[in-house]
Amino acid sequence: MLIIIHNEGSYIDKENIKHIFDRFYRCDPARKYQGGYGLGLSIANQIASNLKIKIDVSSEQKKGTTFTLWIPAK
């Protein structure tokens, strides 16, 4: 099964995409003290890995960000 989640309103540059699944990583340094701990995508990635789900992310400035999940068939 394939699940695609797309957001046209946000963009993640290539330097940040390399790190978005790292624990405590935040793309926007301006959000440093505005809540959240930078754990959400790290946790999602670990759960996906445990379930053999592959997560991929792509982002283009004028097109937005897309997360793609490949879920293996049973």
mmCIF file of C-alpha atoms in Angstrom:
data_model
loop_
_atom_site.group_PDB
_atom_site.id
_atom_site.type_symbol
_atom_site.label_atom_id
_atom_site.label_comp_id
_atom_site.label_asym_id
_atom_site.label_seq_id
_atom_site.Cartn_x
_atom_site.Cartn_y
_atom_site.Cartn_z
ATOM 1 C CA MET A 1 0.000 0.000 0.000
ATOM 2 C CA LEU A 2 1.170 3.532 -0.704
ATOM 3 C CA ILE A 3 0.196 6.606 1.341
ATOM 4 C CA ILE A 4 1.115 10.111 0.156
ATOM 5 C CA ILE A 5 0.769 13.177 2.374
ATOM 6 C CA HIS A 6 1.334 16.515 0.654
ATOM 7 C CA ASN A 7 1.440 20.049 2.045
ATOM 8 C CA GLU A 8 1.634 22.873 -0.487
ATOM 9 C CA GLY A 9 2.202 25.522 2.191
ATOM 10 C CA SER A 10 5.554 24.438 3.568
ATOM 11 C CA TYR A 11 9.016 23.818 2.194
ATOM 12 C CA ILE A 12 12.021 22.031 3.703
ATOM 13 C CA ASP A 13 15.377 22.826 2.111
ATOM 14 C CA LYS A 14 17.754 20.022 1.123
ATOM 15 C CA GLU A 15 20.120 20.626 4.040
ATOM 16 C CA ASN A 16 17.283 20.142 6.530
ATOM 17 C CA ILE A 17 15.727 17.130 4.779
ATOM 18 C CA LYS A 18 18.880 15.156 5.595
ATOM 19 C CA HIS A 19 18.172 15.643 9.307
ATOM 20 C CA ILE A 20 14.395 15.800 9.790
ATOM 21 C CA PHE A 21 14.214 12.270 11.189
ATOM 22 C CA ASP A 22 17.002 12.970 13.733
ATOM 23 C CA ARG A 23 15.940 13.298 17.365
ATOM 24 C CA PHE A 24 15.567 16.857 18.653
ATOM 25 C CA TYR A 25 16.166 18.348 15.182
ATOM 26 C CA ARG A 26 14.221 21.469 14.245
ATOM 27 C CA CYS A 27 14.391 23.035 10.806
ATOM 28 C CA ASP A 28 13.490 26.538 11.906
ATOM 29 C CA PRO A 29 15.811 27.987 14.573
ATOM 30 C CA ALA A 30 13.271 30.761 15.175
ATOM 31 C CA ARG A 31 10.939 28.132 16.720
ATOM 32 C CA LYS A 32 13.522 27.170 19.309
ATOM 33 C CA TYR A 33 11.349 28.083 22.299
ATOM 34 C CA GLN A 34 7.832 27.870 20.830
ATOM 35 C CA GLY A 35 6.957 24.364 21.985
ATOM 36 C CA GLY A 36 7.688 20.903 20.753
ATOM 37 C CA TYR A 37 10.888 18.974 21.240
ATOM 38 C CA GLY A 38 11.802 17.850 17.742
ATOM 39 C CA LEU A 39 10.814 14.249 18.445
ATOM 40 C CA GLY A 40 7.695 13.683 16.311
ATOM 41 C CA LEU A 41 9.310 12.656 13.019
ATOM 42 C CA SER A 42 12.001 10.674 14.820
ATOM 43 C CA ILE A 43 9.340 8.655 16.645
ATOM 44 C CA ALA A 44 7.295 8.210 13.463
ATOM 45 C CA ASN A 45 10.387 6.991 11.627
ATOM 46 C CA GLN A 46 11.231 4.478 14.388
ATOM 47 C CA ILE A 47 7.681 3.111 14.445
ATOM 48 C CA ALA A 48 7.691 2.859 10.652
ATOM 49 C CA SER A 49 11.023 1.043 10.730
ATOM 50 C CA ASN A 50 9.731 -1.447 13.306
ATOM 51 C CA LEU A 51 6.710 -2.133 11.076
ATOM 52 C CA LYS A 52 8.872 -2.401 7.913
ATOM 53 C CA ILE A 53 7.295 0.776 6.490
ATOM 54 C CA LYS A 54 9.545 2.983 4.367
ATOM 55 C CA ILE A 55 9.129 6.757 4.710
ATOM 56 C CA ASP A 56 10.477 9.144 2.103
ATOM 57 C CA VAL A 57 10.262 12.924 1.993
ATOM 58 C CA SER A 58 10.691 15.363 -0.865
ATOM 59 C CA SER A 59 10.255 19.109 -0.899
ATOM 60 C CA GLU A 60 10.326 21.827 -3.538
ATOM 61 C CA GLN A 61 10.014 25.514 -2.793
ATOM 62 C CA LYS A 62 7.063 26.221 -5.096
ATOM 63 C CA LYS A 63 5.403 22.794 -4.831
ATOM 64 C CA GLY A 64 5.547 22.057 -1.096
ATOM 65 C CA THR A 65 6.510 18.971 0.880
ATOM 66 C CA THR A 66 5.491 15.355 0.282
ATOM 67 C CA PHE A 67 5.852 12.412 2.657
ATOM 68 C CA THR A 68 5.451 9.012 1.025
ATOM 69 C CA LEU A 69 4.929 5.813 3.020
ATOM 70 C CA TRP A 70 5.356 2.366 1.481
ATOM 71 C CA ILE A 71 3.548 -0.230 3.560
ATOM 72 C CA PRO A 72 4.414 -3.845 2.705
ATOM 73 C CA ALA A 73 1.614 -6.266 1.854
ATOM 74 C CA LYS A 74 1.045 -9.085 4.320
#
